[in-house]
Coordinates of N, CA and C and ligand atoms in Angstrom, one line a residue:
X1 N -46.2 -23.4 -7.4 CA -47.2 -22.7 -6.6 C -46.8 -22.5 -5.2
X2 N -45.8 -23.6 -4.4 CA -45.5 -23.2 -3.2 C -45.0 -21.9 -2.8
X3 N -44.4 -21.1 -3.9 CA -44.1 -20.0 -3.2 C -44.8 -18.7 -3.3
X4 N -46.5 -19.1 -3.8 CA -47.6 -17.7 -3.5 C -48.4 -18.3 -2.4
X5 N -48.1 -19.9 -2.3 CA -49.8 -19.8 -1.5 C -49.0 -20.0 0.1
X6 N -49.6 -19.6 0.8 CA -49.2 -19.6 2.3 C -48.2 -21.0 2.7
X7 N -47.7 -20.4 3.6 CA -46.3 -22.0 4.1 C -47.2 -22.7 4.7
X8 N -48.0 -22.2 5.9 CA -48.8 -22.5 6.6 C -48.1 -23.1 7.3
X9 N -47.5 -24.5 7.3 CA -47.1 -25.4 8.6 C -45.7 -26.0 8.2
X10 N -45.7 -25.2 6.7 CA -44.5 -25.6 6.5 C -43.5 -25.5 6.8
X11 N -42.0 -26.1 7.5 CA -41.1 -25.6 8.2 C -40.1 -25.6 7.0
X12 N -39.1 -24.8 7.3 CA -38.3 -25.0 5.4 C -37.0 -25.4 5.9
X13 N -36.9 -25.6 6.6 CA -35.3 -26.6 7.0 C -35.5 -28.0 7.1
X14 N -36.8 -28.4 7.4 CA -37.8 -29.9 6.9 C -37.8 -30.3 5.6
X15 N -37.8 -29.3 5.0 CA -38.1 -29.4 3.3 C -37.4 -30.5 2.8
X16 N -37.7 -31.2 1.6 CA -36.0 -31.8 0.9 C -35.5 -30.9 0.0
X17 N -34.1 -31.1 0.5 CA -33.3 -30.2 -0.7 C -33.0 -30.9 -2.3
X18 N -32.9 -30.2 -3.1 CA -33.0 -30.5 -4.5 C -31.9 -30.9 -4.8
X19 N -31.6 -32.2 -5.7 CA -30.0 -32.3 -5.7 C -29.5 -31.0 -6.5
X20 N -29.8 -30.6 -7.7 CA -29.4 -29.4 -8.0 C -28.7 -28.4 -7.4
X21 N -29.3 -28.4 -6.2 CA -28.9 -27.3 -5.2 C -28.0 -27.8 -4.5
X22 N -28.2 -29.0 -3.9 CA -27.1 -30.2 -3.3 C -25.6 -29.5 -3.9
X23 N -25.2 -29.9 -5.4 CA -24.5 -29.9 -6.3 C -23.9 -28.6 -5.9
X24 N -24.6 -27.1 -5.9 CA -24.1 -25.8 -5.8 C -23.8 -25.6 -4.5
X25 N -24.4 -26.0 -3.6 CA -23.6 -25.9 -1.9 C -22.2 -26.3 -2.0
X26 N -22.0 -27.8 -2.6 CA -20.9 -28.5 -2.4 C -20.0 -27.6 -3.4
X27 N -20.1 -27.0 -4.5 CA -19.2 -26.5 -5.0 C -18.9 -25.3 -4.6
X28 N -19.8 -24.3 -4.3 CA -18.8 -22.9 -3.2 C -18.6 -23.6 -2.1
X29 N -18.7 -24.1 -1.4 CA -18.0 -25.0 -0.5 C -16.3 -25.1 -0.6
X30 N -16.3 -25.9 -1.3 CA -15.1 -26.7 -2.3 C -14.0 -25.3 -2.9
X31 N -15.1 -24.5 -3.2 CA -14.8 -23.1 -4.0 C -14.0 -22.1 -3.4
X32 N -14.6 -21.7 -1.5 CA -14.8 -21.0 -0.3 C -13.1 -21.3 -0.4
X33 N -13.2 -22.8 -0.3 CA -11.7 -23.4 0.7 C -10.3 -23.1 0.0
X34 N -10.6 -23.4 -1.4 CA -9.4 -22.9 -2.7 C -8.9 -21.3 -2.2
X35 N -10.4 -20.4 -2.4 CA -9.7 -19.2 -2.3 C -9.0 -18.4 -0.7
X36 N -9.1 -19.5 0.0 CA -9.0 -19.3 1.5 C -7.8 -19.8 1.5
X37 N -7.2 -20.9 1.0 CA -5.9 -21.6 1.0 C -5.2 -20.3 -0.1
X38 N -5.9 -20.1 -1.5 CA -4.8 -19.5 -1.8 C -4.8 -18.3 -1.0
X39 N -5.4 -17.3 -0.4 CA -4.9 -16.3 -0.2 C -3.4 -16.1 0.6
X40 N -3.0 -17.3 1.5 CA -1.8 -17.1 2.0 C -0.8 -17.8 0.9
X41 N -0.9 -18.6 0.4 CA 0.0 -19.1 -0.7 C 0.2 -18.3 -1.9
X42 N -0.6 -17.3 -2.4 CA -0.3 -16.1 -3.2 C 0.7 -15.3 -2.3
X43 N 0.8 -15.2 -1.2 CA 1.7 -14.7 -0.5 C 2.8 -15.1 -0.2
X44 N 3.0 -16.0 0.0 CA 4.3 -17.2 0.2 C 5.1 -17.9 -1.2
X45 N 4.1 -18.0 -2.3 CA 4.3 -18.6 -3.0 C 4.3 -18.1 -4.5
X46 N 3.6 -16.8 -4.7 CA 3.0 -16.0 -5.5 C 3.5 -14.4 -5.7
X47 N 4.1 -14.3 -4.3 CA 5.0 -12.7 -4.1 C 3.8 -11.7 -4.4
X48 N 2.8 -12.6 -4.5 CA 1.8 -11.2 -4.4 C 1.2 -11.2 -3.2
X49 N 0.4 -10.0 -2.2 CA -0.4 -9.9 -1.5 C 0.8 -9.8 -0.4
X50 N 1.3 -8.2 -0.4 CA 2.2 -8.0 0.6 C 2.3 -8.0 1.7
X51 N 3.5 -7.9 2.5 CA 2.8 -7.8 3.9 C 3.3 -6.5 4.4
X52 N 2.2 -5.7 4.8 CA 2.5 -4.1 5.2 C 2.3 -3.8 6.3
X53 N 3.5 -2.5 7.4 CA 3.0 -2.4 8.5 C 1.9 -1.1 8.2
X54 N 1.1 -1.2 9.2 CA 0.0 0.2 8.9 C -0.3 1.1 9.9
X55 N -0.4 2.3 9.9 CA 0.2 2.9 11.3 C -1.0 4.1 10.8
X56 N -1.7 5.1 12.2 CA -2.3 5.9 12.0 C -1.7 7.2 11.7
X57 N -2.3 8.3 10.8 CA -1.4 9.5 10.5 C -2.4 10.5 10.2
X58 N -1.3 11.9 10.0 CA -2.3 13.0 9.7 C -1.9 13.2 8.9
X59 N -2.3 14.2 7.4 CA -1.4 14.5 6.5 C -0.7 16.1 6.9
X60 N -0.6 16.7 7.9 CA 0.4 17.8 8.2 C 1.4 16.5 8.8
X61 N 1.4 15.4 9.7 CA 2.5 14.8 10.2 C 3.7 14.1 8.8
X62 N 2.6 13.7 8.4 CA 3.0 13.0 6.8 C 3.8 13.7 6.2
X63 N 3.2 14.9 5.5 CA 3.5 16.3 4.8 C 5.1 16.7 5.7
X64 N 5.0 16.7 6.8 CA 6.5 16.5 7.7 C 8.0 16.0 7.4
X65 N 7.8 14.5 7.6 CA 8.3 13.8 7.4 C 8.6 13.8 5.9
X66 N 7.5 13.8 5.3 CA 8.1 13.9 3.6 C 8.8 14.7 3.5
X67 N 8.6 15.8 3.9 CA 9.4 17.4 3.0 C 11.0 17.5 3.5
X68 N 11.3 16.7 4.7 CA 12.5 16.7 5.8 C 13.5 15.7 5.0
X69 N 13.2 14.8 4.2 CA 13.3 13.8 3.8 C 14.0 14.4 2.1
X70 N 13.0 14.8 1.6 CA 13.0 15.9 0.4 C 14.1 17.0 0.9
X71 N 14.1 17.9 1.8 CA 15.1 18.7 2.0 C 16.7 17.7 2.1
X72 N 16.8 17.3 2.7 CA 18.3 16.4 3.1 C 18.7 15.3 2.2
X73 N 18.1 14.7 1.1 CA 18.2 14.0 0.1 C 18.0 14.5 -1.6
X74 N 17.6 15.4 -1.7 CA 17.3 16.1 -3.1 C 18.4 16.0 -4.0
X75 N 18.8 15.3 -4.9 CA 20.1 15.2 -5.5 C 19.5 16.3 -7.5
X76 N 18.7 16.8 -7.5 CA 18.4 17.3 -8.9 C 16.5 17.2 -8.9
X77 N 16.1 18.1 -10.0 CA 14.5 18.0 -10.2 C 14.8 17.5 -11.4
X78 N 13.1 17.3 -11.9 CA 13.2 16.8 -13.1 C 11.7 16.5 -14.0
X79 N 11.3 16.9 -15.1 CA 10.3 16.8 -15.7 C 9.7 18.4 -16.0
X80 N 8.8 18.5 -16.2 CA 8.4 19.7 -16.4 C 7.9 20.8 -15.5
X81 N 7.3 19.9 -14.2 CA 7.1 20.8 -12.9 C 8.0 20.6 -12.0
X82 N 9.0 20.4 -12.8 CA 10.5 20.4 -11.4 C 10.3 19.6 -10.6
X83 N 10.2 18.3 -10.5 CA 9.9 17.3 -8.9 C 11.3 17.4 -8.9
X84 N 11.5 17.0 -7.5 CA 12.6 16.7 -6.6 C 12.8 15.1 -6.9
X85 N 13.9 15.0 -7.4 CA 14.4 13.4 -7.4 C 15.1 13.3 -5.5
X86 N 14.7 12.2 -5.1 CA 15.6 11.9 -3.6 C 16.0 10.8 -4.2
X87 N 17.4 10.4 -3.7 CA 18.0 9.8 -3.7 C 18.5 9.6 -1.8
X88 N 17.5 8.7 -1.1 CA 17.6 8.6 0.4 C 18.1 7.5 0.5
X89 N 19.4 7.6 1.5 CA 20.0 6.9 1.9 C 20.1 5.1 2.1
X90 N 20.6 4.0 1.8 CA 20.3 3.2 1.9 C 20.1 2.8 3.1
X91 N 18.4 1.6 2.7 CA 18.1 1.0 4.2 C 17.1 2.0 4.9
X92 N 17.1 3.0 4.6 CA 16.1 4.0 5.1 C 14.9 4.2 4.6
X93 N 14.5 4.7 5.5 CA 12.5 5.1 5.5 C 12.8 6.1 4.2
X94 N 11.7 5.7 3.4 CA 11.9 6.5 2.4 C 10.3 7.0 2.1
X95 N 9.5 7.7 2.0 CA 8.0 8.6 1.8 C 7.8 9.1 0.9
X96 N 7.0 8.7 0.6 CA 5.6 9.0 -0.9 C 4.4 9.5 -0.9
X97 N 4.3 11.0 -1.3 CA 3.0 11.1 -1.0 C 2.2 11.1 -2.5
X98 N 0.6 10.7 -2.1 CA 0.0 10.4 -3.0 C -1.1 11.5 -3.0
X99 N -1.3 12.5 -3.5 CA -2.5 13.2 -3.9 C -3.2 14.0 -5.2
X100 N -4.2 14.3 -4.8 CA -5.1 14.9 -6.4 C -3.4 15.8 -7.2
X101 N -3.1 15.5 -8.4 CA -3.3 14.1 -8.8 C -1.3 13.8 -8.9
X102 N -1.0 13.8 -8.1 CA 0.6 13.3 -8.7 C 0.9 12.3 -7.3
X103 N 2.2 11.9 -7.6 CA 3.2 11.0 -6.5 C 4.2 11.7 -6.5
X104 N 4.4 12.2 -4.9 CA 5.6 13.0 -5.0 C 6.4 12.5 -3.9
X105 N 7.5 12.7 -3.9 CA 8.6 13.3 -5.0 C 8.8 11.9 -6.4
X106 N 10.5 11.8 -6.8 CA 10.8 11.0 -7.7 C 11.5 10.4 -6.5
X107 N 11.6 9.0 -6.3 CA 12.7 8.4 -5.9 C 13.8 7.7 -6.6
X108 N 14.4 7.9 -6.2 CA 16.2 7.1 -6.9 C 16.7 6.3 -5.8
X109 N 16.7 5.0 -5.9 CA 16.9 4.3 -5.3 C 18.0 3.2 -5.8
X110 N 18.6 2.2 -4.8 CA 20.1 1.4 -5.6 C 19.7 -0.2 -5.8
X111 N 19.7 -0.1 -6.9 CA 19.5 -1.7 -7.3 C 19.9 -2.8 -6.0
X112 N 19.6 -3.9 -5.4 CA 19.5 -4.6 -4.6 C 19.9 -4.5 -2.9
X113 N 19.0 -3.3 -2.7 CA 19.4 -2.6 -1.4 C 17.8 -2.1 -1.1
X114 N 17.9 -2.3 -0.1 CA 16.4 -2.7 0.6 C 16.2 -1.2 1.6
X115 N 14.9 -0.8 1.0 CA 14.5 0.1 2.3 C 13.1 0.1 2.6
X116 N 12.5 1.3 3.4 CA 11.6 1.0 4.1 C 10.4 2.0 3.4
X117 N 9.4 2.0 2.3 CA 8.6 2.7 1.9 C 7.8 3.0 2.4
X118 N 7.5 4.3 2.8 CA 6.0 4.8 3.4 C 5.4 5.2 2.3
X119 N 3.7 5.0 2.8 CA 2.5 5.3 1.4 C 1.9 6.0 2.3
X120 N 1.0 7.0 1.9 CA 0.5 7.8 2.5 C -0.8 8.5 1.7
X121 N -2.0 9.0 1.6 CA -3.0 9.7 0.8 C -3.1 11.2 1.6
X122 N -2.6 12.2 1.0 CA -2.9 13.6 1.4 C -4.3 13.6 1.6
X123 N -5.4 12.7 0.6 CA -6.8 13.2 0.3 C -7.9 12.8 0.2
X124 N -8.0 11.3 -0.6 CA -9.1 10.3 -0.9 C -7.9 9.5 -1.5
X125 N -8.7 8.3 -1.7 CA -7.9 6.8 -1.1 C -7.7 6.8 -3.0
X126 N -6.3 6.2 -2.9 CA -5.3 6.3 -4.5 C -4.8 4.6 -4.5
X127 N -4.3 4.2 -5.2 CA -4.3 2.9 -5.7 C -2.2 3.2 -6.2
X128 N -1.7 2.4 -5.5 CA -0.4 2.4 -6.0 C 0.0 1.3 -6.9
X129 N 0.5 1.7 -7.8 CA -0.1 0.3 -9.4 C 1.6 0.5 -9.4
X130 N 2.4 0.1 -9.2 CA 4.0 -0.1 -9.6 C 4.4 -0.9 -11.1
X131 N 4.9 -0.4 -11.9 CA 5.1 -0.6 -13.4 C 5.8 -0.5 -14.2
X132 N 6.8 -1.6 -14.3 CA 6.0 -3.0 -15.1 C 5.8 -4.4 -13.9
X133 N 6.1 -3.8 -12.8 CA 6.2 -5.0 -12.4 C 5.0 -6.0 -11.2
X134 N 3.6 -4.8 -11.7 CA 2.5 -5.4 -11.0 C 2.6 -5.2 -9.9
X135 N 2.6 -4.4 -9.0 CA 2.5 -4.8 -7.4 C 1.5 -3.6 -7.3
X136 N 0.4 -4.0 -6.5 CA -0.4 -2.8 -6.0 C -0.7 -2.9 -4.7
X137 N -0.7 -1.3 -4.4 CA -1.5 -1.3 -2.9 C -2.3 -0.3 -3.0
X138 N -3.4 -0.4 -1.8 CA -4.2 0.9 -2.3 C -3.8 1.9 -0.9
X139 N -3.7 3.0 -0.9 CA -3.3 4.1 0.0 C -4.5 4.8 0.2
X140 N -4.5 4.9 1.4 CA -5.6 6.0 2.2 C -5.4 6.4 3.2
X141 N -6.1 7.6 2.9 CA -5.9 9.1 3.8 C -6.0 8.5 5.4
X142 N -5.1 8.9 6.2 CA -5.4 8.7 7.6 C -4.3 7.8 8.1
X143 N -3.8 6.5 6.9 CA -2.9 5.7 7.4 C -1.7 5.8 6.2
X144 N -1.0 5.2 7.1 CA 0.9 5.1 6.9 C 1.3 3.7 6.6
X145 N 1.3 3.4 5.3 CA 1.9 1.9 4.9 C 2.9 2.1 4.9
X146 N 4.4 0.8 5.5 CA 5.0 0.8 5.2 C 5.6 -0.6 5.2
X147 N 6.0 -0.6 3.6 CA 6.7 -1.8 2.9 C 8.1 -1.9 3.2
X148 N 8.5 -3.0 3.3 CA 9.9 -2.9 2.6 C 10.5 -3.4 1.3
X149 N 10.9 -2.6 0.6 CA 11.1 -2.9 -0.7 C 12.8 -3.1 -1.4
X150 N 12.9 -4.0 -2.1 CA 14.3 -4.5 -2.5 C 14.4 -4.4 -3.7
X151 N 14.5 -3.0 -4.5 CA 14.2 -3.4 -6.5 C 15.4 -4.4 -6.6
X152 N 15.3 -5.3 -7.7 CA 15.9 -6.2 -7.9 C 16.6 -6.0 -9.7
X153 N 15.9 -4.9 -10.2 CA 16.7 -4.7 -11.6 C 16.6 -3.2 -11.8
X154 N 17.8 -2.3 -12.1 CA 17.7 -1.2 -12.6 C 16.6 -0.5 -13.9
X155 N 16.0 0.5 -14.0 CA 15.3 0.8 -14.5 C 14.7 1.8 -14.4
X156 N 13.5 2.9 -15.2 CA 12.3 3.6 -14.2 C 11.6 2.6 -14.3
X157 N 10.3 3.0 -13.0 CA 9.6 2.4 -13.2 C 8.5 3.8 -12.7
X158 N 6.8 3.2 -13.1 CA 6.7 4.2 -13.0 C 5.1 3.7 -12.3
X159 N 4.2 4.7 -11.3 CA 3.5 4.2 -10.5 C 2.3 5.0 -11.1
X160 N 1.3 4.2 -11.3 CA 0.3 4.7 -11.6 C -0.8 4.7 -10.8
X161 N -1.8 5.4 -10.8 CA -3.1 5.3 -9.4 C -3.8 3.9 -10.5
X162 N -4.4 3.6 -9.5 CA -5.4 2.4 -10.0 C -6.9 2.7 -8.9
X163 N -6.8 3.6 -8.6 CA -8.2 3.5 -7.6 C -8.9 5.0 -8.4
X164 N -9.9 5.2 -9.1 CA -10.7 6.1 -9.7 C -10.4 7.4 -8.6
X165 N -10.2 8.7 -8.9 CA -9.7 9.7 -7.9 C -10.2 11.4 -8.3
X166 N -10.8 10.8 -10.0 CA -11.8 12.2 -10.1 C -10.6 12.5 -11.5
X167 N -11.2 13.7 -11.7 CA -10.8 14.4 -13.5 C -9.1 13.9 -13.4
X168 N -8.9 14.3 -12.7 CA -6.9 14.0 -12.6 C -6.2 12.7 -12.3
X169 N -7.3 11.2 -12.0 CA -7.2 10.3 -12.2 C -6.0 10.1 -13.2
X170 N -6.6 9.8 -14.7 CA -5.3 9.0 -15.8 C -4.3 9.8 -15.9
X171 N -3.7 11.0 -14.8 CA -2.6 12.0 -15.2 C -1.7 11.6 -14.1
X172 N -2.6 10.5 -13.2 CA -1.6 10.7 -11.8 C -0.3 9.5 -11.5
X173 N 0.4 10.4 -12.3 CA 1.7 8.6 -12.7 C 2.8 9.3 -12.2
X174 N 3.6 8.8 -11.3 CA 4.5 8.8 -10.4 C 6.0 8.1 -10.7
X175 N 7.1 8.5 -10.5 CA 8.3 8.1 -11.2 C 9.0 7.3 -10.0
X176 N 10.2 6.0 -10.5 CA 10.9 5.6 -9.7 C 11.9 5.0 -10.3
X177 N 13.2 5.6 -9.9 CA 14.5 5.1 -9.9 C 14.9 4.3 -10.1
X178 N 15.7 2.9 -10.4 CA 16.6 2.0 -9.5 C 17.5 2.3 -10.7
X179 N 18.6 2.4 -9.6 CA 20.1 2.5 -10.2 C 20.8 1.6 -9.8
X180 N 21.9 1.3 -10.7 CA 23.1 0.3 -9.9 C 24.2 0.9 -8.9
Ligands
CUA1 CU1 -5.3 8.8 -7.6 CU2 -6.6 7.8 -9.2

């Protein structure tokens, strides 16, 4: 009945608390600290939860840099709409753009040789799902992630959106290299 009829004088930090409730403070509590600790230890320890620089952009600056990139590296197309495979230089900035609905270009990149990935959204924010080997980030319009990335086994691999982006969502899968 206390909580229809008036508090009146009641103060509720006076109250006694219920052990019941006791029990549930202490355990998100307890709960709070786990997921607080792991967040850096999935990082350190876990190789997930990368660490990216993030930089402000436009997509004509973007659109720039990508196509410059795409002109001076283009070694062949490939698939049915002719993408441009790059094959950029080792150790270099290498750019990806993400919009309704594809990843462009293809990259060809060298098995255990490290470069610098930019992510970028031409449009509304896309989800970079890298596959098979789980790594996601999510990309959005306005900013410039860049990773550094070291593939560690030859293969394609292939990037799929993971962030919901409208009718051309499940079509928007993106191709990637590593060669020996
Ligand atoms: Cu892009 Cu879903």
């Amino acid at each position: 009945m206390t909580s229809i009829t008036p508090t009146g004088k009641r103060i509720w930090w006076n109250e006694p608390i219920e052990k019941g409730e006791l029990i549930w403070i202490g355990i998100i509590v307890i709960w709070g600290i786990v997921l607080t600790v792991m967040m850096p230890a999935w990082h350190l320890y876990g190789e997930q939860n990368l660490s990216t620089e993030t930089y402000r952009t436009t997509p004509a600056m973007y659109q720039e840099k990508t196509q410059k990139m795409v002109d001076q590296y283009t070694i062949r197309t490939e698939g049915t709409r002719q993408f441009p495979v790059v094959a950029p230089p080792v150790g270099s900035d290498v750019y990806l753009i993400a919009r309704l609905w594809d990843w462009w270009p293809i990259l060809e990149l060298k098995e255990g040789q490290t470069y610098r990935l930019h992510l970028n959204s031409m449009d509304w924010n896309h989800g970079f799902s890298l596959q098979p080997v789980n790594l996601n980030i999510q990309v959005l319009p306005g900013y410039e992630h860049v990773i550094n990335v070291t593939p560690n086994k030859t293969g394609e691999y292939s990037i799929i959106c993971n962030e919901y982006c409208g009718i051309g969502h499940h079509n928007m899968v993106g191709k990637i290299h590593v060669i020996k």
